[in-house]
Coordinates of C-alpha atoms in Angstrom, one line a residue:
X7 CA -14.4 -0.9 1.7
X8 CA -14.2 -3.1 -1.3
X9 CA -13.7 -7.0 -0.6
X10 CA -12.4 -9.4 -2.7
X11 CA -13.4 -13.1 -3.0
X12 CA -10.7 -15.7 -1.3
X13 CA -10.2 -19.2 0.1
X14 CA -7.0 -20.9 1.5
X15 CA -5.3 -24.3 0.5
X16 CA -2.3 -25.8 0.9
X17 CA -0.2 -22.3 2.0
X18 CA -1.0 -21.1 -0.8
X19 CA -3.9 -18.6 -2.6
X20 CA -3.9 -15.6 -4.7
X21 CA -6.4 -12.9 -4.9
X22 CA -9.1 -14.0 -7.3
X23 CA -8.0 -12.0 -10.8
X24 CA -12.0 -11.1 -11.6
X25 CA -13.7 -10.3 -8.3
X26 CA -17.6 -9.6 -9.3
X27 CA -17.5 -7.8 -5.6
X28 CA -14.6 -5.4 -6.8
X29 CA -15.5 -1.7 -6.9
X30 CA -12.5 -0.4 -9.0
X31 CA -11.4 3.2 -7.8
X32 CA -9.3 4.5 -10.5
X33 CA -5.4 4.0 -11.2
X34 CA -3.0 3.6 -13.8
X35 CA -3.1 1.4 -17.3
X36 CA -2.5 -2.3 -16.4
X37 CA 1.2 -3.0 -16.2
X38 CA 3.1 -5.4 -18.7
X39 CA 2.5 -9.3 -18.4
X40 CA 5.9 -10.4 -17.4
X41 CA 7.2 -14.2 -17.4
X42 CA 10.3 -13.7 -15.1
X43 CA 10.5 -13.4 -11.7
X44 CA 12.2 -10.3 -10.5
X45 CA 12.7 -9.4 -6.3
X46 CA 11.9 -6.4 -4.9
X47 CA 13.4 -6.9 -1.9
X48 CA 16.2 -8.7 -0.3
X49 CA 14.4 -12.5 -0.2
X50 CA 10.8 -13.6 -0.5
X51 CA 11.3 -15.4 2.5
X52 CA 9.0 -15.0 6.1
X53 CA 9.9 -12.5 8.4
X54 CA 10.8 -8.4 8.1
X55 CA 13.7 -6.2 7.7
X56 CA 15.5 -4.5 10.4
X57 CA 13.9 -1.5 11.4
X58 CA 15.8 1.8 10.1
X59 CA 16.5 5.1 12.3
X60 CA 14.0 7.4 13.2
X61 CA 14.0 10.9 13.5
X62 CA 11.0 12.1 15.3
X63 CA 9.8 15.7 14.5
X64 CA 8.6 18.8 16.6
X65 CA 5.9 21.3 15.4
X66 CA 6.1 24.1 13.6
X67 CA 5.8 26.8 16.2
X68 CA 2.7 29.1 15.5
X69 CA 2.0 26.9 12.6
X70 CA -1.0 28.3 11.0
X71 CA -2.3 25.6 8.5
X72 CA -4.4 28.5 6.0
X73 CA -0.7 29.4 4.4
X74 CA -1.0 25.7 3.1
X75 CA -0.2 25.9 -0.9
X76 CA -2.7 25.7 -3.5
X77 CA -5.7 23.5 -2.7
X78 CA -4.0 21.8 0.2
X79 CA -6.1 23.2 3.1
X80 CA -9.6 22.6 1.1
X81 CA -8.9 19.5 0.4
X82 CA -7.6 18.3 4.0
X83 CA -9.6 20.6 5.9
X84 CA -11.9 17.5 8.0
X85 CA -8.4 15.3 8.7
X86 CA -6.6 15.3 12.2
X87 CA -3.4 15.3 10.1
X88 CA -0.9 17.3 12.3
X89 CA 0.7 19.9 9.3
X90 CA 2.4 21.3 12.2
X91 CA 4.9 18.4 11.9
X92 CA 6.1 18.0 8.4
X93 CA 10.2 16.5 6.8
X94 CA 9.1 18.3 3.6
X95 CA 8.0 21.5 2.2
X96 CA 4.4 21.2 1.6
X97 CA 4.8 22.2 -2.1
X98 CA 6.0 19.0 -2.9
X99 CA 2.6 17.1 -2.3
X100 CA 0.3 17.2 -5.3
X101 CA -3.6 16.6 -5.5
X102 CA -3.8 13.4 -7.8
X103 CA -7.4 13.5 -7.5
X104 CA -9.9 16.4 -8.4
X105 CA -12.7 14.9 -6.8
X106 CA -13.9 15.4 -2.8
X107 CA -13.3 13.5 -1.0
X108 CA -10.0 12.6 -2.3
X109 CA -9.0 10.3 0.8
X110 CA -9.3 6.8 -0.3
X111 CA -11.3 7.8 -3.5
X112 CA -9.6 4.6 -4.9
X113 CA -10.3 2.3 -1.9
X114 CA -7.8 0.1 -0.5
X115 CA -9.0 -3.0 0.1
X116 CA -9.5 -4.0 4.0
X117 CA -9.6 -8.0 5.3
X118 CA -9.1 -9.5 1.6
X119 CA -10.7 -13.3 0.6
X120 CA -8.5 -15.3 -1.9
X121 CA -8.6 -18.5 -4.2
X122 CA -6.6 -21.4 -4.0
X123 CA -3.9 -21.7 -7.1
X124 CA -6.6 -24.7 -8.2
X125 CA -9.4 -22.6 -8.2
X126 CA -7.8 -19.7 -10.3
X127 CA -8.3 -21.9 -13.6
X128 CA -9.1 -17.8 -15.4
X129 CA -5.8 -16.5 -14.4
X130 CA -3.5 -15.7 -17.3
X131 CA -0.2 -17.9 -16.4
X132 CA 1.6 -14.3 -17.4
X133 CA -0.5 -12.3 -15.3
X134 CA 2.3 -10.4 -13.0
X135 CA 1.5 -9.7 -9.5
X136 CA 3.5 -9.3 -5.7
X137 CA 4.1 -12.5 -4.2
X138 CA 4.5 -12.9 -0.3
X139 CA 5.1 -15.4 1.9
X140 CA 5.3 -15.5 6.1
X141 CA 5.6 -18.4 8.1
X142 CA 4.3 -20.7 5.7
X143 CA 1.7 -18.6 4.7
X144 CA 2.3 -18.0 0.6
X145 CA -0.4 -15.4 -1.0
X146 CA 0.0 -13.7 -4.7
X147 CA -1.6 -10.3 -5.0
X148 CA -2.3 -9.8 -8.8
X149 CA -0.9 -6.2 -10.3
X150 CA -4.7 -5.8 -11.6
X151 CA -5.7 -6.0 -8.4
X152 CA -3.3 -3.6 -6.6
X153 CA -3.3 -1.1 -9.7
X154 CA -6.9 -0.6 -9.2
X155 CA -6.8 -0.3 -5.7
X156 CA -3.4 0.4 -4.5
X157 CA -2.9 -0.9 -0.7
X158 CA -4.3 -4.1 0.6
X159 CA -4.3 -4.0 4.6
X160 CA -3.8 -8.0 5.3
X161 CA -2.5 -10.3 7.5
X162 CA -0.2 -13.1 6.7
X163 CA 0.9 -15.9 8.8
X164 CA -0.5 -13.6 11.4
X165 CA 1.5 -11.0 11.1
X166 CA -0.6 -7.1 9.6
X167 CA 0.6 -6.0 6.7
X168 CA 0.1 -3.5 3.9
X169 CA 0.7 -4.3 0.2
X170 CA 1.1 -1.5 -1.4
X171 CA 1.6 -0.9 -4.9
X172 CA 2.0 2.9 -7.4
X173 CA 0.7 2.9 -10.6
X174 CA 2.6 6.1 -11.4
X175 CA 6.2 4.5 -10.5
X176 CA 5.6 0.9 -10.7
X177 CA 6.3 0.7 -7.4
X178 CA 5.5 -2.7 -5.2
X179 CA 5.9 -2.8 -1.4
X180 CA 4.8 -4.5 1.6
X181 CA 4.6 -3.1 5.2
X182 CA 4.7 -4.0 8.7
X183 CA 1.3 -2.2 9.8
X184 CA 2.2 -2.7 13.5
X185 CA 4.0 0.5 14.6
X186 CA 4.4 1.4 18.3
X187 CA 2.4 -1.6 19.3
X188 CA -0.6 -0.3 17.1
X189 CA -1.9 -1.9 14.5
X190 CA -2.4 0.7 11.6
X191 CA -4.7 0.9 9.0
X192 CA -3.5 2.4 5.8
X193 CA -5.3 4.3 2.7
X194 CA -4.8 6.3 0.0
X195 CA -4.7 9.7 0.6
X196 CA -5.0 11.3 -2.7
X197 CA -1.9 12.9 -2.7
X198 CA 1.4 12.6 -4.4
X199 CA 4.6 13.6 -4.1
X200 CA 7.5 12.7 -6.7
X201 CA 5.1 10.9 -8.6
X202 CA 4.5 8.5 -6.0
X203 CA 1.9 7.3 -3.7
X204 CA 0.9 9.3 -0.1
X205 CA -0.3 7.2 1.8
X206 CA -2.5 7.9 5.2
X207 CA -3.1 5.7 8.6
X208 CA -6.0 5.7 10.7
X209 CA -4.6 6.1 14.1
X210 CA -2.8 9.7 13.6
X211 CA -4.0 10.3 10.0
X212 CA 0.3 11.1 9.3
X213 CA 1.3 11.0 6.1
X214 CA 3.6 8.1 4.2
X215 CA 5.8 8.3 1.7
X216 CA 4.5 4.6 -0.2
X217 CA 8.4 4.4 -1.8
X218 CA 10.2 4.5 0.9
X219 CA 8.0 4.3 4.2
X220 CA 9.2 7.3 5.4
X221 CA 6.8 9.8 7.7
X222 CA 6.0 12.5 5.8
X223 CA 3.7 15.2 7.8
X224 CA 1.8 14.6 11.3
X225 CA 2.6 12.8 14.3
X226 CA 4.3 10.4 12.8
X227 CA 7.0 12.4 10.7
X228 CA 10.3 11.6 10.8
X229 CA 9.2 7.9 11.6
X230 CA 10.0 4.9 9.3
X231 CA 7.7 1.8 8.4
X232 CA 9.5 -1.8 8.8
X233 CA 9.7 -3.3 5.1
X234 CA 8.7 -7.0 5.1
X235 CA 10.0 -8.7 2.1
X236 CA 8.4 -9.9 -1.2
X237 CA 8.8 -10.4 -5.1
X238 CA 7.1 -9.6 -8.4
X239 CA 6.4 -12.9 -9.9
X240 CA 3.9 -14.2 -12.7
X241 CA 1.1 -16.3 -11.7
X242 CA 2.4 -19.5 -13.5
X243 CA 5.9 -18.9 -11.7
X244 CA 4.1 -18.8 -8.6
X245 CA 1.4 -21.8 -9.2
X246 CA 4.5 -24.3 -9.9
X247 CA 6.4 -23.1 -6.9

Protein backbone atom coordinates (compact mmCIF):
# COMPACT_ATOMS: atom_id res chain seq x y z
CA UNK A 1 0.00 0.00 0.00
CA UNK A 2 0.98 3.51 -0.75
CA UNK A 3 2.49 5.68 2.25
CA UNK A 4 2.60 9.10 2.58
CA UNK A 5 5.34 11.23 4.17
CA UNK A 6 4.28 12.67 7.86
CA UNK A 7 5.60 14.21 11.16
CA UNK A 8 3.70 15.51 14.23
CA UNK A 9 3.94 18.89 16.12
CA UNK A 10 2.10 20.75 18.34
CA UNK A 11 -1.46 18.62 17.71
CA UNK A 12 -1.36 19.48 14.69
CA UNK A 13 -0.08 17.96 10.90
CA UNK A 14 -1.57 17.57 7.63
CA UNK A 15 -0.72 15.11 4.99
CA UNK A 16 2.19 16.38 2.98
CA UNK A 17 0.30 17.89 -0.39
CA UNK A 18 3.27 16.37 -2.84
CA UNK A 19 4.33 12.94 -1.44
CA UNK A 20 7.33 11.73 -3.92
CA UNK A 21 6.30 8.10 -2.25
CA UNK A 22 2.65 8.55 -3.58
CA UNK A 23 1.47 5.97 -6.13
CA UNK A 24 -1.71 7.68 -7.51
CA UNK A 25 -4.48 5.06 -8.41
CA UNK A 26 -6.90 6.91 -10.39
CA UNK A 27 -10.04 9.15 -9.33
CA UNK A 28 -11.80 12.13 -10.17
CA UNK A 29 -10.60 15.86 -11.52
CA UNK A 30 -9.22 17.79 -8.46
CA UNK A 31 -12.10 19.48 -6.66
CA UNK A 32 -12.46 23.42 -6.46
CA UNK A 33 -9.94 25.46 -4.06
CA UNK A 34 -12.35 26.66 -1.56
CA UNK A 35 -11.54 29.60 1.17
CA UNK A 36 -14.52 28.90 3.57
CA UNK A 37 -14.91 26.45 5.90
CA UNK A 38 -17.99 24.33 5.48
CA UNK A 39 -18.97 21.12 8.21
CA UNK A 40 -19.79 17.99 7.20
CA UNK A 41 -20.95 16.87 10.17
CA UNK A 42 -22.45 17.91 13.39
CA UNK A 43 -18.94 19.52 15.08
CA UNK A 44 -15.34 19.06 14.28
CA UNK A 45 -14.88 18.35 17.74
CA UNK A 46 -13.24 14.76 19.42
CA UNK A 47 -15.31 12.00 19.86
CA UNK A 48 -18.10 9.97 17.54
CA UNK A 49 -21.72 9.98 16.86
CA UNK A 50 -24.13 7.73 18.48
CA UNK A 51 -24.36 4.63 16.87
CA UNK A 52 -27.58 4.14 14.59
CA UNK A 53 -29.95 0.90 14.43
CA UNK A 54 -28.96 -2.12 12.86
CA UNK A 55 -30.71 -4.52 11.03
CA UNK A 56 -28.79 -7.65 10.59
CA UNK A 57 -29.55 -9.81 7.46
CA UNK A 58 -30.16 -13.62 6.82
CA UNK A 59 -29.07 -15.38 3.56
CA UNK A 60 -30.58 -15.87 0.61
CA UNK A 61 -31.79 -19.49 0.80
CA UNK A 62 -30.30 -21.58 -2.11
CA UNK A 63 -28.42 -18.53 -3.12
CA UNK A 64 -26.56 -19.42 -6.21
CA UNK A 65 -24.00 -16.57 -6.77
CA UNK A 66 -23.64 -17.41 -11.04
CA UNK A 67 -27.26 -15.45 -11.55
CA UNK A 68 -25.03 -12.36 -10.39
CA UNK A 69 -25.77 -9.57 -13.17
CA UNK A 70 -23.45 -8.58 -15.75
CA UNK A 71 -19.85 -8.87 -14.90
CA UNK A 72 -20.51 -9.14 -11.16
CA UNK A 73 -19.47 -12.79 -10.62
CA UNK A 74 -16.01 -12.40 -12.80
CA UNK A 75 -15.05 -9.76 -11.28
CA UNK A 76 -15.63 -10.94 -7.47
CA UNK A 77 -15.12 -14.45 -8.20
CA UNK A 78 -11.68 -14.78 -5.55
CA UNK A 79 -13.60 -12.59 -2.51
CA UNK A 80 -15.16 -14.32 0.63
CA UNK A 81 -17.89 -11.58 0.16
CA UNK A 82 -21.12 -13.39 1.37
CA UNK A 83 -23.73 -12.43 -1.82
CA UNK A 84 -25.99 -14.58 0.00
CA UNK A 85 -26.67 -11.54 2.39
CA UNK A 86 -27.45 -8.56 0.47
CA UNK A 87 -30.14 -4.98 1.53
CA UNK A 88 -30.08 -4.32 -2.25
CA UNK A 89 -30.67 -5.77 -5.55
CA UNK A 90 -27.43 -6.46 -6.98
CA UNK A 91 -28.22 -4.41 -10.16
CA UNK A 92 -27.56 -1.46 -8.41
CA UNK A 93 -23.70 -2.05 -8.03
CA UNK A 94 -21.75 -0.90 -11.06
CA UNK A 95 -18.04 -1.87 -12.06
CA UNK A 96 -16.17 1.58 -11.93
CA UNK A 97 -13.17 0.00 -12.97
CA UNK A 98 -12.42 -2.17 -16.16
CA UNK A 99 -9.30 -3.44 -15.08
CA UNK A 100 -8.62 -6.90 -12.83
CA UNK A 101 -8.15 -6.71 -10.14
CA UNK A 102 -10.56 -4.06 -9.49
CA UNK A 103 -10.37 -4.28 -5.49
CA UNK A 104 -8.25 -1.50 -4.31
CA UNK A 105 -6.96 -0.69 -7.92
CA UNK A 106 -6.87 2.90 -6.49
CA UNK A 107 -5.10 2.06 -3.21
CA UNK A 108 -6.23 3.42 -0.05
CA UNK A 109 -3.62 4.50 1.96
CA UNK A 110 -2.76 2.27 5.18
CA UNK A 111 -0.63 3.86 8.45
CA UNK A 112 -0.29 7.53 6.85
CA UNK A 113 3.05 9.90 7.84
CA UNK A 114 2.21 13.70 7.88
CA UNK A 115 3.94 17.22 8.11
CA UNK A 116 3.75 19.71 10.62
CA UNK A 117 1.57 23.02 9.48
CA UNK A 118 5.46 24.62 9.55
CA UNK A 119 6.81 22.21 7.42
CA UNK A 120 3.99 22.48 4.59
CA UNK A 121 5.62 25.85 3.35
CA UNK A 122 4.27 24.22 -0.66
CA UNK A 123 0.75 24.03 0.42
CA UNK A 124 -1.58 26.39 -1.43
CA UNK A 125 -3.33 28.39 1.69
CA UNK A 126 -6.70 27.53 -0.60
CA UNK A 127 -5.87 24.05 -1.03
CA UNK A 128 -9.36 22.36 0.43
CA UNK A 129 -9.09 19.23 2.39
CA UNK A 130 -11.06 17.15 5.50
CA UNK A 131 -10.05 18.30 8.77
CA UNK A 132 -10.24 16.10 11.94
CA UNK A 133 -9.55 16.44 15.27
CA UNK A 134 -9.74 13.62 18.43
CA UNK A 135 -8.54 14.25 21.74
CA UNK A 136 -6.20 16.78 20.98
CA UNK A 137 -5.08 15.16 18.07
CA UNK A 138 -5.76 17.83 14.95
CA UNK A 139 -4.68 16.26 11.34
CA UNK A 140 -5.88 17.92 7.72
CA UNK A 141 -6.18 15.34 4.97
CA UNK A 142 -5.79 17.37 1.65
CA UNK A 143 -8.74 16.63 -1.18
CA UNK A 144 -5.67 15.86 -3.63
CA UNK A 145 -4.76 13.37 -1.49
CA UNK A 146 -8.09 11.64 -0.77
CA UNK A 147 -9.23 12.20 -4.53
CA UNK A 148 -6.39 10.12 -5.65
CA UNK A 149 -6.77 7.58 -3.24
CA UNK A 150 -10.00 7.66 -1.67
CA UNK A 151 -9.90 6.09 2.05
CA UNK A 152 -7.10 6.63 4.45
CA UNK A 153 -7.25 3.81 7.36
CA UNK A 154 -5.66 6.09 10.40
CA UNK A 155 -5.66 6.41 13.79
CA UNK A 156 -6.24 9.61 15.67
CA UNK A 157 -5.81 10.35 19.19
CA UNK A 158 -5.81 6.63 19.28
CA UNK A 159 -8.84 5.97 18.15
CA UNK A 160 -8.96 3.82 14.08
CA UNK A 161 -10.55 5.53 11.68
CA UNK A 162 -11.26 5.64 7.98
CA UNK A 163 -11.34 8.94 5.94
CA UNK A 164 -13.04 8.41 3.23
CA UNK A 165 -13.73 10.58 0.51
CA UNK A 166 -15.98 10.09 -3.44
CA UNK A 167 -14.69 11.78 -6.23
CA UNK A 168 -17.95 11.09 -8.07
CA UNK A 169 -20.30 12.87 -5.27
CA UNK A 170 -17.96 15.00 -3.45
CA UNK A 171 -18.51 13.19 -0.74
CA UNK A 172 -16.14 13.42 2.64
CA UNK A 173 -16.57 11.09 5.56
CA UNK A 174 -14.80 9.63 8.45
CA UNK A 175 -15.34 6.28 10.19
CA UNK A 176 -15.11 4.46 13.29
CA UNK A 177 -13.13 1.31 11.88
CA UNK A 178 -13.69 -0.52 15.23
CA UNK A 179 -16.89 -2.63 14.76
CA UNK A 180 -17.79 -5.55 16.99
CA UNK A 181 -14.56 -5.15 18.88
CA UNK A 182 -12.55 -5.61 15.45
CA UNK A 183 -10.57 -3.32 14.06
CA UNK A 184 -11.37 -3.15 10.32
CA UNK A 185 -9.51 -2.36 7.50
CA UNK A 186 -11.19 -0.71 4.69
CA UNK A 187 -10.57 -0.42 0.61
CA UNK A 188 -11.98 0.37 -2.36
CA UNK A 189 -13.72 -2.13 -3.93
CA UNK A 190 -14.18 -0.98 -7.36
CA UNK A 191 -17.69 -0.81 -7.26
CA UNK A 192 -20.36 1.79 -7.32
CA UNK A 193 -23.67 2.19 -6.51
CA UNK A 194 -25.67 5.62 -6.95
CA UNK A 195 -22.60 7.10 -8.08
CA UNK A 196 -20.92 6.62 -4.95
CA UNK A 197 -18.13 4.79 -3.40
CA UNK A 198 -18.37 0.70 -2.29
CA UNK A 199 -16.24 0.27 -0.02
CA UNK A 200 -14.80 -3.34 1.27
CA UNK A 201 -13.22 -4.46 4.89
CA UNK A 202 -10.79 -7.06 5.45
CA UNK A 203 -12.31 -9.05 8.19
CA UNK A 204 -15.64 -10.27 6.19
CA UNK A 205 -14.90 -8.70 2.88
CA UNK A 206 -18.90 -7.04 3.33
CA UNK A 207 -19.69 -4.38 1.37
CA UNK A 208 -20.16 -0.48 2.43
CA UNK A 209 -22.09 1.98 1.18
CA UNK A 210 -19.06 5.15 1.62
CA UNK A 211 -22.28 7.80 1.82
CA UNK A 212 -23.99 6.59 4.41
CA UNK A 213 -22.06 3.68 6.20
CA UNK A 214 -24.67 1.39 5.63
CA UNK A 215 -23.84 -2.70 5.03
CA UNK A 216 -24.52 -3.41 1.79
CA UNK A 217 -23.90 -7.25 0.86
CA UNK A 218 -22.01 -10.05 3.17
CA UNK A 219 -21.94 -10.61 6.72
CA UNK A 220 -22.13 -7.44 7.62
CA UNK A 221 -25.41 -6.28 5.72
CA UNK A 222 -27.82 -4.58 7.43
CA UNK A 223 -25.01 -3.23 9.83
CA UNK A 224 -24.19 0.49 10.19
CA UNK A 225 -20.64 2.21 10.68
CA UNK A 226 -20.35 4.86 13.64
CA UNK A 227 -19.67 8.43 11.91
CA UNK A 228 -16.93 10.37 13.78
CA UNK A 229 -17.14 13.94 13.04
CA UNK A 230 -15.14 16.31 10.85
CA UNK A 231 -15.08 19.44 8.41
CA UNK A 232 -13.97 20.56 5.00
CA UNK A 233 -11.67 23.34 5.56
CA UNK A 234 -8.80 25.05 3.47
CA UNK A 235 -5.36 24.67 4.51
CA UNK A 236 -4.79 28.39 5.59
CA UNK A 237 -8.20 28.13 7.67
CA UNK A 238 -6.78 25.26 9.33
CA UNK A 239 -2.90 26.52 9.68
CA UNK A 240 -4.32 29.71 11.76
CA UNK A 241 -6.57 27.67 13.83
Amino acid sequence: MSRSTIAIASGTAIIAAVILALTLGGGSSDPTASDQTTTTSASEDAGETDPLETDPVDPIPGFDRSLLPGDLDAVSADWATDFSRTTIDYGELLIGIRALPIRDRIPPIDNPSFVTVSEADHADEREPGLALEIDGDARFYPLSILTAHEIVNDVVGEQPVAVTFCPLCNSAIVFDRVFEDAELRFGVSGLLRNSDLVMWDNRTESLWQQLTGEGLVGEYAGEQLTFVPSSISNFGDYARR
